[in-house]
mmCIF file of C-alpha atoms in Angstrom:
data_model
loop_
_atom_site.group_PDB
_atom_site.id
_atom_site.type_symbol
_atom_site.label_atom_id
_atom_site.label_comp_id
_atom_site.label_asym_id
_atom_site.label_seq_id
_atom_site.Cartn_x
_atom_site.Cartn_y
_atom_site.Cartn_z
ATOM 1 C CA MET W 5 -4.094 -9.640 -18.589
ATOM 2 C CA GLN W 6 -2.883 -9.081 -22.296
ATOM 3 C CA THR W 7 -3.534 -2.794 -24.003
ATOM 4 C CA SER W 8 -1.342 -1.933 -26.926
ATOM 5 C CA PRO W 9 -0.778 -0.061 -29.901
ATOM 6 C CA ALA W 10 -2.549 -1.997 -33.040
ATOM 7 C CA HIS W 11 0.448 -1.934 -34.814
ATOM 8 C CA ALA W 12 2.008 -4.561 -31.780
ATOM 9 C CA ALA W 13 -0.165 -7.012 -32.854
ATOM 10 C CA HIS W 14 2.202 -7.275 -36.421
ATOM 11 C CA HIS W 15 5.244 -6.778 -34.237
ATOM 12 C CA ASP W 16 4.685 -9.302 -31.879
ATOM 13 C CA GLU W 17 4.547 -12.743 -33.990
ATOM 14 C CA ARG W 18 8.238 -12.182 -34.668
ATOM 15 C CA GLU W 19 9.368 -11.350 -31.424
ATOM 16 C CA ILE W 20 11.593 -14.467 -29.669
ATOM 17 C CA GLU W 21 11.138 -13.922 -25.785
ATOM 18 C CA THR W 22 11.823 -17.514 -24.226
ATOM 19 C CA LEU W 23 13.673 -20.441 -25.216
ATOM 20 C CA GLU W 24 10.496 -22.018 -25.707
ATOM 21 C CA ASP W 25 9.389 -19.546 -28.097
ATOM 22 C CA PHE W 26 12.719 -19.977 -30.267
ATOM 23 C CA ASP W 27 12.151 -24.210 -30.186
ATOM 24 C CA ALA W 28 8.224 -23.837 -31.638
ATOM 25 C CA THR W 29 9.903 -21.384 -33.990
ATOM 26 C CA VAL W 30 12.489 -23.411 -35.317
ATOM 27 C CA SER W 31 10.228 -26.701 -35.367
ATOM 28 C CA ALA W 32 7.123 -24.923 -36.647
ATOM 29 C CA ARG W 33 8.668 -22.877 -39.068
ATOM 30 C CA GLY W 34 12.075 -23.744 -39.512
ATOM 31 C CA THR W 35 13.335 -20.622 -40.260
ATOM 32 C CA LEU W 36 14.630 -17.123 -37.821
ATOM 33 C CA ALA W 37 14.681 -14.646 -40.776
ATOM 34 C CA GLY W 38 13.405 -11.480 -39.913
ATOM 35 C CA TYR W 39 12.450 -12.503 -36.476
ATOM 36 C CA ARG W 40 13.772 -10.027 -32.952
ATOM 37 C CA VAL W 41 15.086 -12.608 -30.546
ATOM 38 C CA GLN W 42 14.863 -10.836 -26.925
ATOM 39 C CA ALA W 43 17.167 -11.664 -24.621
ATOM 40 C CA VAL W 44 17.124 -15.284 -24.761
ATOM 41 C CA ASP W 45 20.137 -17.797 -23.411
ATOM 42 C CA LEU W 46 21.030 -19.393 -26.530
ATOM 43 C CA THR W 47 23.878 -21.251 -25.748
ATOM 44 C CA ASP W 48 22.597 -24.886 -25.917
ATOM 45 C CA ARG W 49 20.956 -24.221 -29.470
ATOM 46 C CA THR W 50 24.123 -24.008 -30.749
ATOM 47 C CA ARG W 51 23.082 -26.918 -33.588
ATOM 48 C CA GLU W 52 19.696 -25.168 -34.096
ATOM 49 C CA LEU W 53 21.806 -22.147 -34.771
ATOM 50 C CA LEU W 54 24.053 -23.443 -37.197
ATOM 51 C CA THR W 55 21.244 -25.131 -39.394
ATOM 52 C CA THR W 56 18.502 -22.779 -39.667
ATOM 53 C CA ASP W 57 18.484 -19.412 -41.717
ATOM 54 C CA THR W 58 18.940 -16.469 -39.457
ATOM 55 C CA ALA W 59 18.911 -13.532 -42.509
ATOM 56 C CA GLU W 60 17.751 -10.341 -41.254
ATOM 57 C CA ALA W 61 17.369 -11.737 -37.632
ATOM 58 C CA VAL W 62 18.308 -9.208 -34.796
ATOM 59 C CA PHE W 63 19.657 -10.836 -31.620
ATOM 60 C CA LEU W 64 19.304 -8.394 -28.794
ATOM 61 C CA GLY W 65 21.074 -9.483 -25.849
ATOM 62 C CA CYS W 66 21.353 -13.223 -26.498
ATOM 63 C CA ARG W 67 24.011 -15.536 -25.340
ATOM 64 C CA MET W 68 25.493 -17.911 -27.451
ATOM 65 C CA ARG W 69 28.853 -19.798 -28.303
ATOM 66 C CA GLU W 70 31.396 -18.248 -31.001
ATOM 67 C CA GLU W 71 30.600 -20.429 -33.721
ATOM 68 C CA ALA W 72 26.944 -19.795 -33.845
ATOM 69 C CA ALA W 73 27.399 -16.153 -33.665
ATOM 70 C CA ALA W 74 29.850 -16.099 -36.558
ATOM 71 C CA LYS W 75 27.446 -18.274 -38.315
ATOM 72 C CA VAL W 76 24.441 -16.085 -37.944
ATOM 73 C CA ARG W 77 26.283 -12.792 -38.587
ATOM 74 C CA ALA W 78 27.610 -14.396 -41.683
ATOM 75 C CA ASP W 79 23.620 -14.684 -42.429
ATOM 76 C CA GLY W 80 23.337 -11.406 -42.246
ATOM 77 C CA ALA W 81 21.623 -11.240 -38.944
ATOM 78 C CA LEU W 82 22.598 -8.164 -36.133
ATOM 79 C CA VAL W 83 24.100 -9.816 -32.998
ATOM 80 C CA PHE W 84 24.063 -7.341 -30.010
ATOM 81 C CA PRO W 85 25.685 -9.032 -27.295
ATOM 82 C CA PRO W 86 25.062 -8.935 -23.789
ATOM 83 C CA VAL W 87 26.875 -6.404 -22.060
ATOM 84 C CA PRO W 88 28.750 -7.721 -19.312
ATOM 85 C CA HIS W 89 29.255 -6.330 -15.589
ATOM 86 C CA LEU W 90 25.624 -4.800 -15.668
ATOM 87 C CA PRO W 91 23.292 -4.952 -13.090
ATOM 88 C CA PHE W 92 20.024 -5.133 -15.115
ATOM 89 C CA ASP W 93 19.604 -6.959 -18.678
ATOM 90 C CA PRO W 94 18.632 -3.761 -21.454
ATOM 91 C CA TYR W 95 17.336 -6.281 -23.675
ATOM 92 C CA ARG W 96 15.118 -7.818 -21.050
ATOM 93 C CA GLY W 97 11.623 -9.446 -23.000
ATOM 94 C CA HIS W 98 9.357 -9.309 -19.618
ATOM 95 C CA LEU W 99 8.573 -6.712 -16.771
ATOM 96 C CA TYR W 100 10.356 -7.302 -13.692
ATOM 97 C CA THR W 101 8.453 -9.544 -10.309
ATOM 98 C CA PRO W 102 8.535 -8.446 -7.283
ATOM 99 C CA GLY W 103 11.160 -11.522 -6.385
ATOM 100 C CA GLU W 104 13.713 -10.602 -8.923
ATOM 101 C CA LEU W 105 14.230 -7.030 -7.831
ATOM 102 C CA PHE W 106 14.074 -7.723 -4.316
ATOM 103 C CA ALA W 107 16.503 -10.977 -4.976
ATOM 104 C CA SER W 108 19.296 -11.235 -2.045
ATOM 105 C CA LEU W 109 17.036 -9.452 0.658
ATOM 106 C CA GLU W 110 17.927 -11.315 3.467
ATOM 107 C CA LYS W 111 21.470 -9.912 2.917
ATOM 108 C CA GLY W 112 20.292 -6.529 3.312
ATOM 109 C CA TYR W 113 18.231 -4.062 0.383
ATOM 110 C CA GLU W 114 21.427 -2.798 -0.415
ATOM 111 C CA GLN W 115 22.275 -6.007 -2.182
ATOM 112 C CA THR W 116 19.389 -6.095 -4.383
ATOM 113 C CA PRO W 117 19.314 -6.052 -8.000
ATOM 114 C CA ASP W 118 16.981 -2.884 -7.469
ATOM 115 C CA ALA W 119 19.551 -1.645 -5.396
ATOM 116 C CA LEU W 120 22.325 -2.456 -7.403
ATOM 117 C CA ALA W 121 20.603 -0.752 -10.429
ATOM 118 C CA TYR W 122 19.947 2.032 -8.469
ATOM 119 C CA ALA W 123 23.812 2.229 -7.674
ATOM 120 C CA TRP W 124 25.075 1.592 -11.111
ATOM 121 C CA PHE W 125 22.189 4.668 -11.997
ATOM 122 C CA GLN W 126 23.820 7.217 -9.700
ATOM 123 C CA ARG W 127 27.543 6.247 -10.845
ATOM 124 C CA THR W 128 27.177 6.724 -14.498
ATOM 125 C CA LYS W 129 24.293 9.723 -14.598
ATOM 126 C CA ALA W 130 26.819 12.303 -13.912
ATOM 127 C CA ASP W 131 29.824 11.436 -15.980
ATOM 128 C CA GLY W 132 27.365 12.037 -19.454
ATOM 129 C CA ASP W 133 28.957 9.231 -20.696
ATOM 130 C CA ILE W 134 26.891 8.187 -24.434
ATOM 131 C CA PHE W 135 27.609 4.292 -23.893
ATOM 132 C CA ALA W 136 25.290 4.268 -20.390
ATOM 133 C CA SER W 137 22.573 6.492 -21.238
ATOM 134 C CA MET W 138 21.796 4.504 -24.552
ATOM 135 C CA LEU W 139 21.689 1.286 -22.143
ATOM 136 C CA ARG W 140 18.966 3.475 -19.816
ATOM 137 C CA ALA W 141 17.701 4.074 -23.266
ATOM 138 C CA VAL W 142 17.264 0.306 -24.597
ATOM 139 C CA HIS W 143 16.512 -1.161 -21.291
ATOM 140 C CA ASP W 144 13.660 1.387 -20.610
ATOM 141 C CA ASP W 145 12.303 1.074 -24.827
ATOM 142 C CA SER W 146 12.458 -2.708 -23.933
ATOM 143 C CA ILE W 147 10.415 -2.138 -20.573
ATOM 144 C CA SER W 148 7.552 -0.336 -22.718
ATOM 145 C CA ASP W 149 7.458 -3.134 -25.146
ATOM 146 C CA ALA W 150 6.837 -5.671 -22.386
ATOM 147 C CA LEU W 151 4.085 -3.711 -21.004
ATOM 148 C CA ASP W 152 2.123 -3.167 -23.659
ATOM 149 C CA GLU W 153 2.464 -7.149 -24.719
ATOM 150 C CA LEU W 154 1.220 -7.524 -20.808
ATOM 151 C CA LEU W 155 -1.758 -5.166 -21.222
ATOM 152 C CA ARG W 156 -3.331 -5.868 -24.325
ATOM 153 C CA GLY W 157 -6.763 -5.640 -24.286
ATOM 154 C CA ALA W 158 -7.055 -5.173 -20.736
ATOM 155 C CA ARG W 159 -8.605 -2.074 -19.044
ATOM 156 C CA VAL W 160 -6.787 -0.448 -16.612
ATOM 157 C CA VAL W 161 -7.583 2.284 -13.645
ATOM 158 C CA GLY W 162 -4.578 4.531 -12.796
ATOM 159 C CA VAL W 163 -4.847 4.813 -8.978
ATOM 160 C CA MET W 164 -1.920 8.225 -8.089
ATOM 161 C CA GLY W 165 -0.887 9.575 -4.358
ATOM 162 C CA GLY W 166 1.702 10.346 -2.574
ATOM 163 C CA HIS W 167 4.634 7.707 -0.958
ATOM 164 C CA ALA W 168 4.718 9.407 2.682
ATOM 165 C CA MET W 169 1.434 7.452 3.416
ATOM 166 C CA ALA W 170 2.180 5.179 6.176
ATOM 167 C CA ARG W 171 1.195 1.949 6.971
ATOM 168 C CA GLY W 172 -1.359 1.699 9.769
ATOM 169 C CA THR W 173 -3.422 4.498 8.852
ATOM 170 C CA ASP W 174 -7.122 5.053 8.195
ATOM 171 C CA ALA W 175 -5.624 6.416 4.666
ATOM 172 C CA TYR W 176 -3.568 3.449 4.038
ATOM 173 C CA ALA W 177 -6.440 1.506 4.297
ATOM 174 C CA GLY W 178 -9.137 2.968 2.490
ATOM 175 C CA ALA W 179 -6.424 3.542 -0.713
ATOM 176 C CA ALA W 180 -5.978 -0.589 -0.210
ATOM 177 C CA ARG W 181 -10.046 -1.448 -0.398
ATOM 178 C CA LEU W 182 -10.030 0.930 -3.372
ATOM 179 C CA GLY W 183 -7.702 -1.284 -4.561
ATOM 180 C CA ARG W 184 -9.546 -4.671 -3.812
ATOM 181 C CA GLU W 185 -13.342 -3.195 -5.124
ATOM 182 C CA LEU W 186 -11.233 -2.513 -8.247
ATOM 183 C CA SER W 187 -9.389 -5.318 -8.558
ATOM 184 C CA ARG W 188 -12.821 -7.247 -8.054
ATOM 185 C CA ALA W 189 -14.551 -5.101 -10.790
ATOM 186 C CA GLY W 190 -12.459 -6.677 -13.439
ATOM 187 C CA PHE W 191 -10.229 -3.708 -13.482
ATOM 188 C CA VAL W 192 -5.733 -3.874 -13.643
ATOM 189 C CA VAL W 193 -4.736 -1.775 -11.177
ATOM 190 C CA ALA W 194 -1.872 0.180 -12.116
ATOM 191 C CA THR W 195 0.014 2.435 -9.726
ATOM 192 C CA GLY W 196 3.639 4.491 -9.530
ATOM 193 C CA GLY W 197 4.545 1.260 -8.055
ATOM 194 C CA GLY W 198 6.132 2.440 -4.867
ATOM 195 C CA PRO W 199 5.545 2.908 -1.434
ATOM 196 C CA GLY W 200 2.261 4.732 0.446
ATOM 197 C CA ALA W 201 -0.469 5.545 -1.592
ATOM 198 C CA MET W 202 1.000 3.579 -3.812
ATOM 199 C CA GLU W 203 1.687 0.315 -2.363
ATOM 200 C CA ALA W 204 -1.448 0.134 -0.572
ATOM 201 C CA ALA W 205 -3.747 0.064 -3.899
ATOM 202 C CA ASN W 206 -1.347 -2.493 -5.137
ATOM 203 C CA LEU W 207 -2.300 -4.642 -1.816
ATOM 204 C CA GLY W 208 -5.717 -3.644 -2.041
ATOM 205 C CA ALA W 209 -5.509 -5.849 -5.692
ATOM 206 C CA TYR W 210 -3.797 -8.192 -4.317
ATOM 207 C CA ALA W 211 -5.644 -9.194 -1.397
ATOM 208 C CA ALA W 212 -8.790 -9.160 -4.569
ATOM 209 C CA PRO W 213 -9.383 -12.866 -3.841
ATOM 210 C CA TYR W 214 -9.766 -13.471 -0.887
ATOM 211 C CA GLU W 215 -12.040 -12.802 2.321
ATOM 212 C CA ASP W 216 -12.567 -9.247 3.365
ATOM 213 C CA GLY W 217 -11.248 -9.819 6.708
ATOM 214 C CA MET W 218 -7.619 -11.188 4.888
ATOM 215 C CA LEU W 219 -7.077 -7.345 3.890
ATOM 216 C CA GLU W 220 -7.579 -6.098 7.326
ATOM 217 C CA GLU W 221 -4.536 -8.455 9.050
ATOM 218 C CA ALA W 222 -2.207 -8.149 6.171
ATOM 219 C CA CYS W 223 -2.522 -4.000 7.246
ATOM 220 C CA GLN W 224 -1.808 -5.141 11.088
ATOM 221 C CA LEU W 225 0.923 -6.675 10.160
ATOM 222 C CA LEU W 226 2.867 -4.233 7.346
ATOM 223 C CA ALA W 227 2.006 -1.768 10.111
ATOM 224 C CA LYS W 228 4.910 -2.652 12.247
ATOM 225 C CA SER W 229 7.246 -1.235 9.656
ATOM 226 C CA PRO W 230 5.177 1.947 8.993
ATOM 227 C CA SER W 231 7.589 3.452 6.477
ATOM 228 C CA PHE W 232 10.554 2.630 3.946
ATOM 229 C CA MET W 233 12.478 4.997 6.250
ATOM 230 C CA PRO W 234 14.697 4.395 8.299
ATOM 231 C CA SER W 235 14.733 0.503 6.737
ATOM 232 C CA ILE W 236 13.988 -0.099 3.607
ATOM 233 C CA THR W 237 14.964 -3.999 4.535
ATOM 234 C CA GLU W 238 12.642 -4.407 7.038
ATOM 235 C CA TRP W 239 9.770 -2.334 5.436
ATOM 236 C CA ALA W 240 9.977 -4.978 2.095
ATOM 237 C CA ARG W 241 10.343 -7.924 4.991
ATOM 238 C CA ALA W 242 6.922 -7.081 6.126
ATOM 239 C CA ALA W 243 5.427 -7.418 2.993
ATOM 240 C CA PHE W 244 6.947 -10.494 1.644
ATOM 241 C CA GLU W 245 5.620 -11.767 5.093
ATOM 242 C CA VAL W 246 2.428 -11.142 4.064
ATOM 243 C CA ARG W 247 2.796 -12.515 0.208
ATOM 244 C CA THR W 248 3.972 -15.930 1.966
ATOM 245 C CA ARG W 249 1.045 -15.794 4.256
ATOM 246 C CA TRP W 250 -1.379 -15.136 1.565
ATOM 247 C CA PRO W 251 0.436 -16.833 -1.346
ATOM 248 C CA LYS W 252 -2.016 -16.271 -4.256
ATOM 249 C CA GLY W 253 -3.221 -12.759 -4.603
ATOM 250 C CA ASN W 254 -4.696 -11.002 -7.990
ATOM 251 C CA HIS W 255 -2.238 -9.233 -10.125
ATOM 252 C CA SER W 256 -1.884 -5.536 -10.508
ATOM 253 C CA ILE W 257 0.565 -3.339 -12.385
ATOM 254 C CA GLY W 258 3.443 -0.885 -10.558
ATOM 255 C CA ILE W 259 5.498 1.217 -12.474
ATOM 256 C CA PRO W 260 8.034 2.835 -10.555
ATOM 257 C CA THR W 261 11.500 4.556 -11.688
ATOM 258 C CA TRP W 262 14.927 4.564 -10.331
ATOM 259 C CA PHE W 263 15.139 8.230 -11.165
ATOM 260 C CA TYR W 264 13.370 8.286 -7.152
ATOM 261 C CA GLY W 265 15.628 5.173 -6.393
ATOM 262 C CA HIS W 266 15.718 6.259 -2.364
ATOM 263 C CA GLU W 267 12.260 5.094 -2.411
ATOM 264 C CA PRO W 268 12.019 0.979 -3.155
ATOM 265 C CA PRO W 269 9.251 -0.196 -5.668
ATOM 266 C CA ASN W 270 6.226 -1.931 -3.489
ATOM 267 C CA PRO W 271 6.360 -5.836 -3.943
ATOM 268 C CA PHE W 272 2.624 -6.236 -4.084
ATOM 269 C CA ALA W 273 2.706 -5.219 -7.874
ATOM 270 C CA SER W 274 2.657 -8.766 -9.886
ATOM 271 C CA HIS W 275 4.708 -6.680 -12.695
ATOM 272 C CA ILE W 276 6.710 -3.925 -11.829
ATOM 273 C CA ALA W 277 7.359 -1.975 -14.935
ATOM 274 C CA LYS W 278 10.572 0.142 -13.778
ATOM 275 C CA TYR W 279 12.170 2.487 -15.773
ATOM 276 C CA PHE W 280 15.166 5.148 -15.307
ATOM 277 C CA ALA W 281 13.521 8.105 -16.912
ATOM 278 C CA ASN W 282 11.133 9.177 -14.964
ATOM 279 C CA ALA W 283 9.680 11.435 -17.331
ATOM 280 C CA THR W 284 9.077 8.160 -19.602
ATOM 281 C CA ARG W 285 7.491 6.538 -16.550
ATOM 282 C CA GLU W 286 4.883 9.250 -15.598
ATOM 283 C CA ASP W 287 3.660 9.313 -19.173
ATOM 284 C CA GLY W 288 3.575 5.686 -19.514
ATOM 285 C CA LEU W 289 1.727 5.189 -16.791
ATOM 286 C CA LEU W 290 -1.285 8.007 -17.759
ATOM 287 C CA ALA W 291 -1.071 6.898 -20.942
ATOM 288 C CA ARG W 292 -1.799 3.507 -20.086
ATOM 289 C CA SER W 293 -4.930 3.673 -17.794
ATOM 290 C CA ASN W 294 -7.519 3.670 -20.642
ATOM 291 C CA ALA W 295 -10.493 3.145 -18.337
ATOM 292 C CA GLY W 296 -9.675 6.395 -16.477
ATOM 293 C CA VAL W 297 -7.548 7.665 -13.309
ATOM 294 C CA VAL W 298 -8.083 8.314 -9.429
ATOM 295 C CA PHE W 299 -6.189 10.882 -7.627
ATOM 296 C CA LEU W 300 -6.163 10.433 -3.813
ATOM 297 C CA PRO W 301 -4.928 13.484 -1.890
ATOM 298 C CA GLY W 302 -1.213 13.994 -2.781
ATOM 299 C CA ALA W 303 1.419 17.017 -2.869
ATOM 300 C CA ALA W 304 3.317 18.415 -6.210
ATOM 301 C CA GLY W 305 3.728 14.950 -7.333
ATOM 302 C CA THR W 306 0.132 14.275 -7.737
ATOM 303 C CA VAL W 307 -0.725 17.750 -8.682
ATOM 304 C CA GLN W 308 1.770 17.153 -11.873
ATOM 305 C CA GLU W 309 -0.043 13.848 -12.637
ATOM 306 C CA ILE W 310 -3.616 15.687 -12.830
ATOM 307 C CA PHE W 311 -2.459 17.790 -15.517
ATOM 308 C CA ASP W 312 -0.737 15.562 -17.157
ATOM 309 C CA ASN W 313 -3.367 13.641 -17.501
ATOM 310 C CA ALA W 314 -6.169 16.259 -18.091
ATOM 311 C CA THR W 315 -3.883 17.412 -20.812
ATOM 312 C CA PRO W 316 -4.752 14.835 -23.120
ATOM 313 C CA ASN W 317 -7.907 14.777 -22.357
ATOM 314 C CA TYR W 318 -8.189 18.444 -23.368
ATOM 315 C CA TYR W 319 -7.232 17.687 -26.716
ATOM 316 C CA GLU W 320 -8.251 14.506 -27.337
ATOM 317 C CA SER W 321 -4.949 13.605 -28.584
ATOM 318 C CA ARG W 322 -5.338 9.999 -27.280
ATOM 319 C CA GLY W 323 -9.524 9.557 -28.230
ATOM 320 C CA GLU W 324 -12.324 9.888 -25.758
ATOM 321 C CA PRO W 325 -11.438 11.566 -22.617
ATOM 322 C CA THR W 326 -10.933 9.014 -19.774
ATOM 323 C CA PRO W 327 -12.116 9.416 -16.530
ATOM 324 C CA MET W 328 -10.734 11.579 -13.956
ATOM 325 C CA VAL W 329 -11.227 11.031 -9.845
ATOM 326 C CA LEU W 330 -9.993 13.220 -7.247
ATOM 327 C CA VAL W 331 -10.712 11.987 -3.994
ATOM 328 C CA ASP W 332 -11.023 14.629 -0.930
ATOM 329 C CA ARG W 333 -13.092 17.815 -1.696
ATOM 330 C CA THR W 334 -10.975 19.526 1.174
ATOM 331 C CA HIS W 335 -8.086 18.628 -0.234
ATOM 332 C CA TRP W 336 -8.468 19.384 -3.683
ATOM 333 C CA THR W 337 -10.622 22.824 -3.064
ATOM 334 C CA GLU W 338 -8.636 24.340 -0.208
ATOM 335 C CA HIS W 339 -5.086 22.518 0.219
ATOM 336 C CA LEU W 340 -4.298 22.476 -2.990
ATOM 337 C CA PRO W 341 -7.281 24.141 -4.994
ATOM 338 C CA THR W 342 -6.939 21.947 -8.564
ATOM 339 C CA TRP W 343 -10.296 20.994 -8.778
ATOM 340 C CA PRO W 344 -11.581 24.580 -9.900
ATOM 341 C CA LEU W 345 -8.423 24.570 -12.571
ATOM 342 C CA LEU W 346 -9.367 21.630 -13.862
ATOM 343 C CA GLN W 347 -13.392 22.979 -13.880
ATOM 344 C CA SER W 348 -12.221 25.504 -15.576
ATOM 345 C CA LEU W 349 -10.163 23.767 -18.249
ATOM 346 C CA ALA W 350 -13.066 21.130 -18.995
ATOM 347 C CA ARG W 351 -15.720 23.697 -19.217
ATOM 348 C CA GLU W 352 -17.837 23.318 -22.744
ATOM 349 C CA ARG W 353 -15.117 19.995 -23.536
ATOM 350 C CA SER W 354 -16.378 16.619 -24.208
ATOM 351 C CA MET W 355 -13.954 16.149 -20.997
ATOM 352 C CA GLU W 356 -16.393 17.911 -18.675
ATOM 353 C CA SER W 357 -18.719 14.909 -18.580
ATOM 354 C CA ARG W 358 -15.481 12.712 -17.625
ATOM 355 C CA ILE W 359 -14.190 14.553 -14.578
ATOM 356 C CA ALA W 360 -15.648 14.138 -10.778
ATOM 357 C CA LEU W 361 -14.375 15.261 -6.985
ATOM 358 C CA VAL W 362 -15.616 12.685 -4.009
ATOM 359 C CA ASP W 363 -15.040 13.009 -0.906
ATOM 360 C CA ARG W 364 -14.869 9.694 0.319
ATOM 361 C CA ILE W 365 -12.288 6.886 -1.115
ATOM 362 C CA GLU W 366 -15.565 4.589 -1.200
ATOM 363 C CA GLU W 367 -17.124 6.505 -3.354
ATOM 364 C CA ALA W 368 -14.189 6.377 -6.143
ATOM 365 C CA PRO W 369 -15.301 3.199 -8.148
ATOM 366 C CA ALA W 370 -19.135 4.323 -8.529
ATOM 367 C CA ALA W 371 -17.825 7.795 -10.002
ATOM 368 C CA LEU W 372 -15.616 6.002 -12.110
ATOM 369 C CA LYS W 373 -18.673 3.596 -13.326
ATOM 370 C CA ARG W 374 -20.775 6.575 -13.977
ATOM 371 C CA LEU W 375 -17.677 8.567 -16.175
ATOM 372 C CA GLY W 376 -17.080 5.036 -18.192
ATOM 373 C CA GLY W 377 -20.409 5.255 -19.166
#
C-alpha cells in the first residue's frame, strides 16, 4: 500500500526508520554517511556507531549511549536527542496504529497516549512556548513523511462526512457499505479518522475481506455504544470487540487531529495519521485523495471540505481535476445548497466532467468510476 511526491523516492533511500534497516545498511554499505536515522533505539548498537562513518548523518530522536553520541558528533553528524517526558515522539518514522493510540484503554480512555497527547496540547498551546510549537510542527512533518511513504502508488478515495452520525442508524450502515465497496474495488479508503461517518467508512473497508453478513453483525455490536458521548471508553471498547472477533480486516487510513481532541480517533483505520495542526490535516487528507472524494451529508466542516477540494480542481493546481461525488440531493440542494455553487464554479472548466450529485449512497461507487474515466 505504498502516493507520494516524485522526489520522495530519492529521499527515502537515505532514511532509516527501523533497527532492521539500520543493520542492513551498515552491513551492505559499511557507512552511515549522509543517512537520516529516525526514532530508532540505538542503545545496543554502540559498537556499530563507533566503527562506522557517520559524517553528515542526522539522528532524529534516536536513543544512544553517551560515548556513541560523542563519536557521532565528532564525525560531523547532527544529533537531535529524544525529548524527555513527552506523551508522543515528534520524530516518529511511522503512522500510528489503533492499538498504539488506545494503549491502556482498560484503565479508561483518559490514560491512553491519545488522551495524554491531547492534554499536553491543551496545556502548551495556550502559553505560546516556541519549543512546544516546534515539537508539534516536527511531529506533523514526520507524520506527513510517513503518510507519503505508505501511500506511494495507491489509489486513494476520500470519504468525508460528519462526526455526529450515530452507530446503529441506516446512514451509518450505508456509509459502512460504501467503504466496503470501495475497498473491494481496490481503493484505499481515507477519512478524517474520527467518529460518525468517518468511522463507518473505515469500518466498511475493514469488513471488505469478510462475508457480507459480518458487517451487519458488526454494526449491531457497535450499536450498543451509539456515540463517543458520554463515554469514549465504552465507545472504543465496542470497536475493539469487533476487531477481536474479526481480526483480519482490510487496511484503510484515518487522518484525525488533536485540534478537535474531544473527538477520539476511530479504531477501524489500520493506519492513523494524527496531526496537531488541523489545517495541515485537512489539506493533507484532500491532497492525497488522488482517485476522488465522496461527500456524505454533513454540516460546516463538510461544506468547507467540498470547497477546499474544489479550489485546486478549479485551478488545476494539483494537475488533472479529481472526481467529486456529493451524496443526497435534498441535503446538498435544499438544506445546504452547495451543489448549485459547485456547478456554477465548474461550468466550462475541465472539472465540469468530474463532479456528480447522487441521491443514494449506493450510487457513489459507480459515479466515482464514471467520473474517473
